[in-house]
Short mmCIF file of C-alpha atoms in Angstrom, two decimals:
data_model
loop_
_atom_site.label_atom_id
_atom_site.label_comp_id
_atom_site.label_asym_id
_atom_site.label_seq_id
_atom_site.Cartn_x
_atom_site.Cartn_y
_atom_site.Cartn_z
CA MET A 1 52.65 139.61 6.34
CA LYS A 2 51.64 136.13 5.26
CA LYS A 3 52.34 133.22 7.52
CA ARG A 4 50.80 129.78 7.78
CA VAL A 5 50.51 128.15 11.15
CA ALA A 6 51.13 124.42 10.73
CA GLN A 7 48.11 122.14 11.29
CA ALA A 8 47.86 119.95 14.34
CA MET A 9 49.20 116.42 14.44
CA GLY A 10 46.64 113.67 13.84
CA CYS A 11 46.51 112.95 17.54
CA LEU A 12 47.20 115.61 20.15
CA LEU A 13 49.42 114.39 22.91
CA VAL A 14 48.09 115.16 26.37
CA MET A 15 51.03 115.47 28.68
CA THR A 16 51.69 116.60 32.21
CA MET A 17 54.62 118.87 33.01
CA MET A 18 57.79 116.87 32.44
CA ALA A 19 61.47 117.34 31.81
CA GLY A 20 62.61 116.03 28.46
CA SER A 21 65.28 116.36 25.87
CA LEU A 22 65.35 117.47 22.27
CA THR A 23 67.24 114.81 20.35
CA ALA A 24 68.95 114.99 16.98
CA CYS A 25 68.50 112.34 14.29
CA GLY A 26 71.48 110.42 15.52
CA GLY A 27 70.12 110.37 19.06
CA LYS A 28 72.50 112.98 20.51
CA THR A 29 70.94 115.15 23.20
CA GLU A 30 71.04 118.75 22.07
CA THR A 31 69.09 120.60 24.72
CA LYS A 32 67.45 120.53 28.10
CA THR A 33 63.72 121.17 27.78
CA GLU A 34 60.48 121.62 29.65
CA THR A 35 57.27 120.56 27.92
CA GLU A 36 53.58 121.00 28.62
CA THR A 37 50.36 120.58 26.67
CA LYS A 38 47.73 120.55 29.36
CA THR A 39 47.80 120.80 33.12
CA GLU A 40 45.12 120.68 35.77
CA ALA A 41 45.04 124.50 35.61
CA ASN A 42 43.96 124.47 31.97
CA ALA A 43 42.17 121.15 31.91
CA ASP A 44 38.85 122.78 31.09
CA LYS A 45 40.27 124.84 28.23
CA LYS A 46 39.82 123.82 24.60
CA GLU A 47 43.10 122.46 23.29
CA SER A 48 44.78 124.53 20.59
CA ASP A 49 46.74 123.21 17.64
CA VAL A 50 49.36 125.91 18.25
CA ARG A 51 52.62 124.42 19.48
CA VAL A 52 55.18 126.87 20.87
CA ALA A 53 58.89 126.49 21.57
CA LEU A 54 61.05 129.00 23.38
CA ILE A 55 64.85 128.98 23.07
CA CYS A 56 66.50 130.65 26.06
CA SER A 57 69.61 132.79 26.01
CA ALA A 58 72.77 131.67 27.78
CA ALA A 59 71.52 132.96 31.15
CA GLY A 60 68.93 130.15 31.22
CA GLN A 61 65.25 129.98 32.02
CA ASN A 62 65.71 130.66 35.74
CA ASP A 63 67.55 133.97 35.34
CA ASN A 64 64.93 135.95 37.29
CA GLY A 65 64.55 138.25 34.33
CA TYR A 66 64.67 138.17 30.54
CA ASN A 67 64.25 134.42 29.99
CA GLN A 68 62.09 133.73 33.03
CA SER A 69 59.61 136.43 32.07
CA ALA A 70 59.26 134.90 28.59
CA VAL A 71 58.67 131.47 30.13
CA GLU A 72 55.95 133.01 32.31
CA GLY A 73 54.36 134.42 29.16
CA VAL A 74 54.18 131.08 27.42
CA LYS A 75 52.93 129.37 30.59
CA LYS A 76 50.21 131.98 30.89
CA ALA A 77 49.21 131.24 27.29
CA ALA A 78 49.22 127.51 28.02
CA ASP A 79 46.92 128.00 31.02
CA GLU A 80 44.49 130.12 29.02
CA PHE A 81 44.52 128.43 25.63
CA GLY A 82 45.62 124.83 26.20
CA ILE A 83 48.63 125.07 23.91
CA GLU A 84 51.62 122.75 24.02
CA TYR A 85 54.95 124.41 24.69
CA LYS A 86 58.60 123.55 25.13
CA VAL A 87 61.33 125.59 26.83
CA VAL A 88 64.81 124.90 25.50
CA GLU A 89 68.28 125.67 26.83
CA PRO A 90 70.46 124.80 23.83
CA THR A 91 73.76 123.05 24.43
CA THR A 92 74.86 122.48 20.82
CA GLY A 93 73.85 125.78 19.25
CA VAL A 94 70.78 127.79 18.36
CA PRO A 95 70.67 126.74 14.66
CA GLN A 96 70.48 123.06 15.60
CA ALA A 97 67.76 123.80 18.12
CA LEU A 98 65.75 125.81 15.58
CA GLU A 99 65.88 123.02 13.01
CA SER A 100 65.08 120.26 15.51
CA LEU A 101 62.10 122.14 16.90
CA ALA A 102 60.77 122.95 13.43
CA ASP A 103 61.22 119.30 12.43
CA ASP A 104 59.25 118.30 15.51
CA GLY A 105 56.31 120.41 14.40
CA TYR A 106 56.52 123.45 16.66
CA ASN A 107 54.85 126.14 14.62
CA ILE A 108 55.93 129.19 16.65
CA ILE A 109 59.55 129.28 17.82
CA PHE A 110 60.86 132.17 19.95
CA ASN A 111 64.63 132.74 19.94
CA LEU A 112 65.83 134.77 22.92
CA GLU A 113 69.51 134.25 22.12
CA TYR A 114 71.51 136.76 20.04
CA ASP A 115 72.05 134.27 17.22
CA PHE A 116 70.04 134.95 14.06
CA GLU A 117 72.42 134.50 11.12
CA ALA A 118 71.58 130.88 10.30
CA LEU A 119 67.87 131.67 10.53
CA ILE A 120 67.90 134.73 8.28
CA GLN A 121 70.96 134.50 6.02
CA GLY A 122 72.07 130.89 6.25
CA THR A 123 75.62 129.88 7.14
CA GLY A 124 78.28 127.84 5.37
CA GLY A 125 76.34 127.96 2.13
CA ALA A 126 73.25 126.45 3.75
CA GLN A 127 69.74 127.65 3.01
CA PRO A 128 68.33 130.05 5.61
CA ILE A 129 66.38 128.12 8.21
CA ALA A 130 63.38 130.42 7.70
CA GLU A 131 63.25 129.31 4.06
CA MET A 132 63.60 125.66 5.00
CA TYR A 133 60.50 125.83 7.20
CA PRO A 134 58.03 128.26 5.57
CA ASP A 135 55.12 126.99 7.68
CA THR A 136 56.91 127.81 10.94
CA THR A 137 56.83 131.29 12.44
CA PHE A 138 60.16 132.28 14.00
CA VAL A 139 60.30 135.13 16.50
CA CYS A 140 63.57 137.02 17.03
CA VAL A 141 63.70 138.89 20.32
CA ASN A 142 65.81 142.00 20.96
CA ASP A 143 66.86 142.73 17.40
CA ASN A 144 65.47 143.06 13.88
CA PRO A 145 67.75 140.99 11.67
CA ASN A 146 64.92 140.27 9.22
CA GLN A 147 65.39 143.30 6.99
CA ASP A 148 67.73 144.04 4.12
CA GLU A 149 69.85 147.17 3.68
CA ASN A 150 66.82 148.99 2.30
CA GLY A 151 64.64 148.10 5.27
CA ASN A 152 62.59 145.51 3.38
CA VAL A 153 61.36 142.34 5.10
CA ILE A 154 63.44 139.31 4.10
CA HIS A 155 61.29 136.41 5.36
CA GLU A 156 57.55 136.74 5.86
CA ASN A 157 57.51 133.96 8.46
CA VAL A 158 59.80 135.87 10.85
CA ILE A 159 58.64 138.36 13.48
CA SER A 160 61.09 140.66 15.25
CA VAL A 161 60.26 141.80 18.77
CA LEU A 162 61.84 145.06 19.89
CA PHE A 163 61.56 146.90 23.17
CA ASP A 164 62.03 150.64 23.45
CA VAL A 165 64.55 149.96 26.20
CA GLN A 166 66.49 152.96 24.95
CA GLN A 167 63.69 155.08 26.42
CA ALA A 168 63.76 153.30 29.78
CA SER A 169 67.57 153.46 29.77
CA PHE A 170 67.43 157.21 29.12
CA VAL A 171 65.22 157.58 32.20
CA ALA A 172 67.68 155.46 34.21
CA GLY A 173 70.54 157.67 32.99
CA ALA A 174 68.74 160.84 34.01
CA LEU A 175 68.05 159.28 37.41
CA THR A 176 71.72 158.31 37.72
CA THR A 177 72.93 161.88 37.28
CA LEU A 178 70.35 163.34 39.64
CA VAL A 179 71.11 160.80 42.36
CA ASN A 180 74.86 160.98 41.87
CA GLU A 181 74.79 164.75 42.33
CA ASN A 182 72.92 164.35 45.63
CA THR A 183 74.23 161.16 47.21
CA GLU A 184 75.12 162.66 50.59
CA THR A 185 71.81 164.52 50.86
CA LEU A 186 69.83 161.45 49.95
CA PHE A 187 71.69 158.67 51.70
CA GLY A 188 74.23 160.14 54.09
CA THR A 189 77.58 158.46 54.68
CA ASP A 190 76.93 155.85 57.36
CA GLU A 191 76.02 152.93 55.08
CA TYR A 192 77.46 154.17 51.80
CA ASN A 193 80.87 155.03 50.45
CA PHE A 194 80.23 157.30 47.49
CA THR A 195 83.19 158.96 45.81
CA PRO A 196 82.93 162.79 45.90
CA ALA A 197 82.68 164.62 42.58
CA GLU A 198 86.08 166.26 43.03
CA ASP A 199 87.71 162.82 43.42
CA GLY A 200 86.30 161.32 40.23
CA GLY A 201 82.77 160.64 41.42
CA ARG A 202 81.24 162.15 38.30
CA SER A 203 81.62 158.92 36.38
CA VAL A 204 79.34 155.99 35.63
CA GLY A 205 79.84 152.42 34.40
CA PHE A 206 78.06 150.11 31.96
CA ILE A 207 78.55 146.35 31.63
CA GLY A 208 76.97 144.56 28.66
CA GLY A 209 76.84 140.88 27.83
CA THR A 210 77.78 141.17 24.16
CA ASN A 211 78.50 143.88 21.62
CA SER A 212 75.19 143.71 19.75
CA ASN A 213 72.36 146.08 18.96
CA GLY A 214 70.31 144.43 21.69
CA ILE A 215 72.88 145.60 24.27
CA THR A 216 74.19 148.86 22.88
CA VAL A 217 70.61 150.13 22.67
CA PHE A 218 70.65 150.22 26.49
CA SER A 219 74.05 151.87 26.65
CA TYR A 220 73.34 154.65 24.16
CA GLY A 221 70.05 155.52 25.82
CA TYR A 222 71.77 155.53 29.20
CA ILE A 223 74.52 157.87 27.99
CA GLU A 224 71.96 160.26 26.54
CA GLY A 225 69.99 160.26 29.80
CA VAL A 226 73.11 160.93 31.87
CA ASN A 227 74.01 163.76 29.49
CA TYR A 228 70.49 165.24 29.56
CA GLU A 229 70.67 166.05 33.26
CA ALA A 230 74.43 166.73 33.29
CA GLU A 231 73.96 169.38 30.62
CA LYS A 232 71.14 171.01 32.60
CA LEU A 233 73.33 171.05 35.70
CA GLY A 234 76.47 172.19 33.87
CA VAL A 235 78.60 169.20 34.95
CA ASP A 236 80.69 166.66 33.03
CA TYR A 237 80.75 162.88 33.35
CA ASP A 238 83.10 160.07 32.33
CA TYR A 239 81.55 156.87 30.98
CA TYR A 240 83.23 153.47 31.30
CA ALA A 241 81.83 150.57 29.31
CA LYS A 242 82.50 146.88 28.71
CA TYR A 243 80.44 145.06 26.07
CA ASP A 244 81.71 141.46 26.23
CA ALA A 245 81.07 140.34 29.80
CA GLY A 246 78.83 137.43 28.80
CA PHE A 247 75.63 136.55 30.62
CA ALA A 248 76.36 133.70 33.00
CA ASP A 249 79.35 134.46 35.26
CA SER A 250 78.47 136.63 38.24
CA ALA A 251 82.15 136.68 39.24
CA THR A 252 82.92 138.63 36.06
CA GLY A 253 80.34 141.23 37.05
CA SER A 254 81.86 141.57 40.49
CA THR A 255 85.37 141.97 39.10
CA VAL A 256 84.51 144.55 36.44
CA ALA A 257 82.24 146.52 38.75
CA GLY A 258 84.95 146.50 41.40
CA THR A 259 87.35 148.07 38.92
CA TYR A 260 84.85 150.78 38.07
CA TYR A 261 84.00 151.52 41.69
CA ASN A 262 87.70 151.81 42.50
CA GLN A 263 88.03 154.37 39.69
CA GLY A 264 85.44 156.55 41.42
CA VAL A 265 82.28 155.32 39.71
CA ASN A 266 79.29 155.41 42.05
CA ILE A 267 76.67 153.73 39.88
CA VAL A 268 77.11 150.77 37.48
CA PHE A 269 74.41 149.67 35.03
CA ALA A 270 74.58 145.97 34.08
CA VAL A 271 72.81 144.49 31.06
CA ALA A 272 74.31 141.03 31.21
CA GLY A 273 72.00 138.47 32.78
CA SER A 274 73.53 136.76 35.81
CA VAL A 275 76.65 138.91 35.46
CA GLY A 276 74.52 141.69 36.89
CA ASP A 277 74.06 139.70 40.09
CA GLY A 278 77.79 140.02 40.70
CA VAL A 279 77.58 143.76 40.06
CA ALA A 280 74.79 144.09 42.62
CA SER A 281 76.79 142.13 45.21
CA LYS A 282 79.86 144.28 44.61
CA ALA A 283 77.76 147.44 44.96
CA LYS A 284 76.72 146.34 48.44
CA GLU A 285 80.29 145.39 49.32
CA GLU A 286 81.62 148.78 48.19
CA GLY A 287 78.72 150.83 49.56
CA LYS A 288 77.69 152.09 46.12
CA LEU A 289 74.84 151.51 43.67
CA ALA A 290 73.97 149.22 40.78
CA ILE A 291 71.23 149.26 38.16
CA GLN A 292 69.76 145.89 37.19
CA VAL A 293 67.83 144.87 34.09
CA ASP A 294 64.93 142.84 32.64
CA ALA A 295 62.83 142.31 35.79
CA ASN A 296 62.31 144.23 39.03
CA LYS A 297 65.39 143.15 40.98
CA ASP A 298 65.50 146.15 43.30
CA ASP A 299 65.22 143.98 46.41
CA GLN A 300 68.04 141.67 45.34
CA GLN A 301 70.46 143.83 47.34
CA PRO A 302 68.09 146.23 49.15
CA GLY A 303 69.41 149.77 49.23
CA TYR A 304 72.22 149.10 46.78
CA ILE A 305 70.18 148.74 43.58
CA LEU A 306 69.01 152.15 42.42
CA THR A 307 66.45 150.79 39.94
CA SER A 308 65.94 148.09 37.33
CA VAL A 309 65.36 148.75 33.63
CA ILE A 310 62.52 146.39 32.91
CA LYS A 311 62.20 144.54 29.64
CA ASN A 312 59.16 142.40 30.26
CA THR A 313 59.33 139.61 27.68
CA GLU A 314 56.16 138.07 29.09
CA VAL A 315 54.10 140.71 27.25
CA PRO A 316 55.13 139.99 23.63
CA VAL A 317 55.35 136.21 24.11
CA TYR A 318 51.79 136.08 25.39
CA ASP A 319 50.54 138.58 22.78
CA ILE A 320 52.00 136.68 19.82
CA VAL A 321 50.74 133.30 21.02
CA LYS A 322 47.30 134.80 21.62
CA GLU A 323 47.20 136.15 18.06
CA ALA A 324 48.18 132.74 16.72
CA VAL A 325 45.48 130.98 18.76
CA ASN A 326 42.92 133.48 17.45
CA GLY A 327 44.07 132.95 13.87
CA LYS A 328 45.36 136.51 13.51
CA LEU A 329 49.09 135.90 13.24
CA ASP A 330 49.03 136.82 9.56
CA ASP A 331 47.85 140.31 10.50
CA MET A 332 50.87 141.10 12.69
CA GLU A 333 53.58 143.39 11.39
CA ALA A 334 57.03 141.90 10.82
CA ALA A 335 58.45 144.13 13.56
CA GLN A 336 56.63 144.49 16.89
CA THR A 337 57.84 147.34 19.11
CA TYR A 338 56.96 147.75 22.79
CA SER A 339 57.39 151.24 24.25
CA LEU A 340 57.27 152.78 27.73
CA ALA A 341 53.51 153.13 27.30
CA SER A 342 53.07 149.39 26.72
CA GLY A 343 54.36 148.50 30.17
CA ALA A 344 56.89 146.13 28.64
CA ALA A 345 59.74 148.66 28.89
CA SER A 346 60.18 150.91 31.94
CA ILE A 347 62.13 151.49 35.11
CA THR A 348 60.81 150.37 38.50
CA ASP A 349 58.64 152.57 40.70
CA LEU A 350 61.65 153.16 43.01
CA THR A 351 59.78 151.83 46.04
CA GLU A 352 62.75 149.86 47.38
CA ILE A 353 65.42 152.55 47.08
CA SER A 354 62.97 155.09 48.54
CA LYS A 355 63.10 153.16 51.82
CA HIS A 356 66.79 154.03 52.13
CA VAL A 357 66.53 157.77 51.57
CA GLN A 358 67.22 159.52 54.87
CA GLU A 359 64.61 161.83 56.36
CA SER A 360 66.60 164.96 55.59
CA GLY A 361 66.76 163.95 51.95
CA LYS A 362 63.03 163.36 51.41
CA ASP A 363 62.35 166.76 49.83
CA LYS A 364 65.23 166.37 47.37
CA TRP A 365 64.05 162.86 46.54
CA GLU A 366 60.59 164.17 45.70
CA GLU A 367 62.18 166.78 43.43
CA ILE A 368 64.14 164.07 41.65
CA LYS A 369 61.09 161.87 41.16
CA ALA A 370 59.17 164.85 39.76
CA GLU A 371 61.98 165.50 37.29
CA ILE A 372 61.98 161.84 36.25
CA LYS A 373 58.23 161.99 35.65
CA ASP A 374 58.80 165.04 33.46
CA VAL A 375 61.46 163.14 31.48
CA GLU A 376 59.06 160.24 30.95
CA ASP A 377 56.34 162.59 29.77
CA LYS A 378 58.70 164.29 27.32
CA ILE A 379 59.73 160.93 25.89
CA ALA A 380 56.08 159.96 25.54
CA ASP A 381 55.11 163.14 23.68
CA GLY A 382 58.19 163.09 21.44
CA THR A 383 59.94 166.10 22.95
CA ILE A 384 62.85 163.81 23.87
CA VAL A 385 63.91 161.39 21.14
CA VAL A 386 66.33 158.64 22.14
CA THR A 387 68.73 156.83 19.79
CA ASP A 388 67.38 153.38 18.90
CA ALA A 389 70.29 151.10 18.02
CA GLN A 390 67.91 148.18 17.48
CA SER A 391 66.43 149.99 14.49
CA GLY A 392 69.85 150.74 13.07
CA GLU A 393 70.14 154.31 14.33
CA GLU A 394 73.69 155.50 14.87
CA PHE A 395 74.78 156.96 18.18
CA ASP A 396 76.23 160.46 17.81
CA ALA A 397 78.60 161.16 20.70
CA SER A 398 78.82 164.82 19.71
CA LYS A 399 75.22 165.23 20.85
CA CYS A 400 76.30 164.26 24.38
CA PRO A 401 78.94 166.93 25.07
CA ASN A 402 78.77 166.48 28.83
CA VAL A 403 79.70 162.79 28.75
CA THR A 404 83.14 161.50 27.76
CA VAL A 405 83.14 157.83 26.71
CA LYS A 406 86.36 156.22 27.93
#
């Protein structure tokens, strides 16, 4: 894939960490930003001509997960390589932010928001932004919109970053079934209020921020993982899902999760930014369990978060910037995929929830962890293949006969 990284400005600006604003031609503030070229930490590093911008999703750069991890990746690159970077929380739309940043000379622009149409296809008859700025490398995170119906690359200056979160979600689904079938043995009834199987307790919930491939990839993997263990145990599960919860309102997460818990659901998986914080709070209130996402948030509500499905955006952000600094960006494939083996997609090590397993449940807990390790190994060696919605694979509900999607 051929890309050209734009050359440095005639004079490199040496700046300390500062808050700024990205301004349109007419002077209207479009975004809140954070900018850095060189700090005391990287003062002895050779300055690079690579300038990086990172556009956050709606959850914002301090979401303790998806966005924050990406920011940590670009800061790590700044400390090591002396690059300039800008973190942007767009207030007037992603397309405007992309154009403004490209106009300002940022030669690598990461877009963490699910908004790629103007970049790839163009909107309202306008030229695609990728075509308008051929010397800028745009990075789409969580989806691969840069391919046509035949799978061919559309723009050679666009990189798509995908995480095999379907694999991690499958593992979380398998864990869900195993734990749900043994709640009383594992946790007792003093601090928890799990619904028995005969009263509707064989049901799980999923809350997604938006109905996109970047969200459904979690859900489909989760369903398949729940089904994998349910089929082995000869039990049936109901699956409740909402795909339009947004990413910013924790109250929405609390409300939806409360509905699910009242229907008998014992475990709710949230892939919705700060909405998941409301789910975790409601889990504690109801004496049930939640699954978080993006970063290790298991201690957010200790004992009430079963695990977190980690999508560590720090890894690809740092990797791509490093390749650019080393002059190897042209050698990168148009689609970069990070699997369980990469460490960028996984579940947590279950340390926090292990603290809440009662003594009489320790043996069962060890059995469950051994089964989860077996599942991970089978995914790694290809024995278990999980549907990847991000790559355009279709979910086949008939292959999950032990899960009924409501």
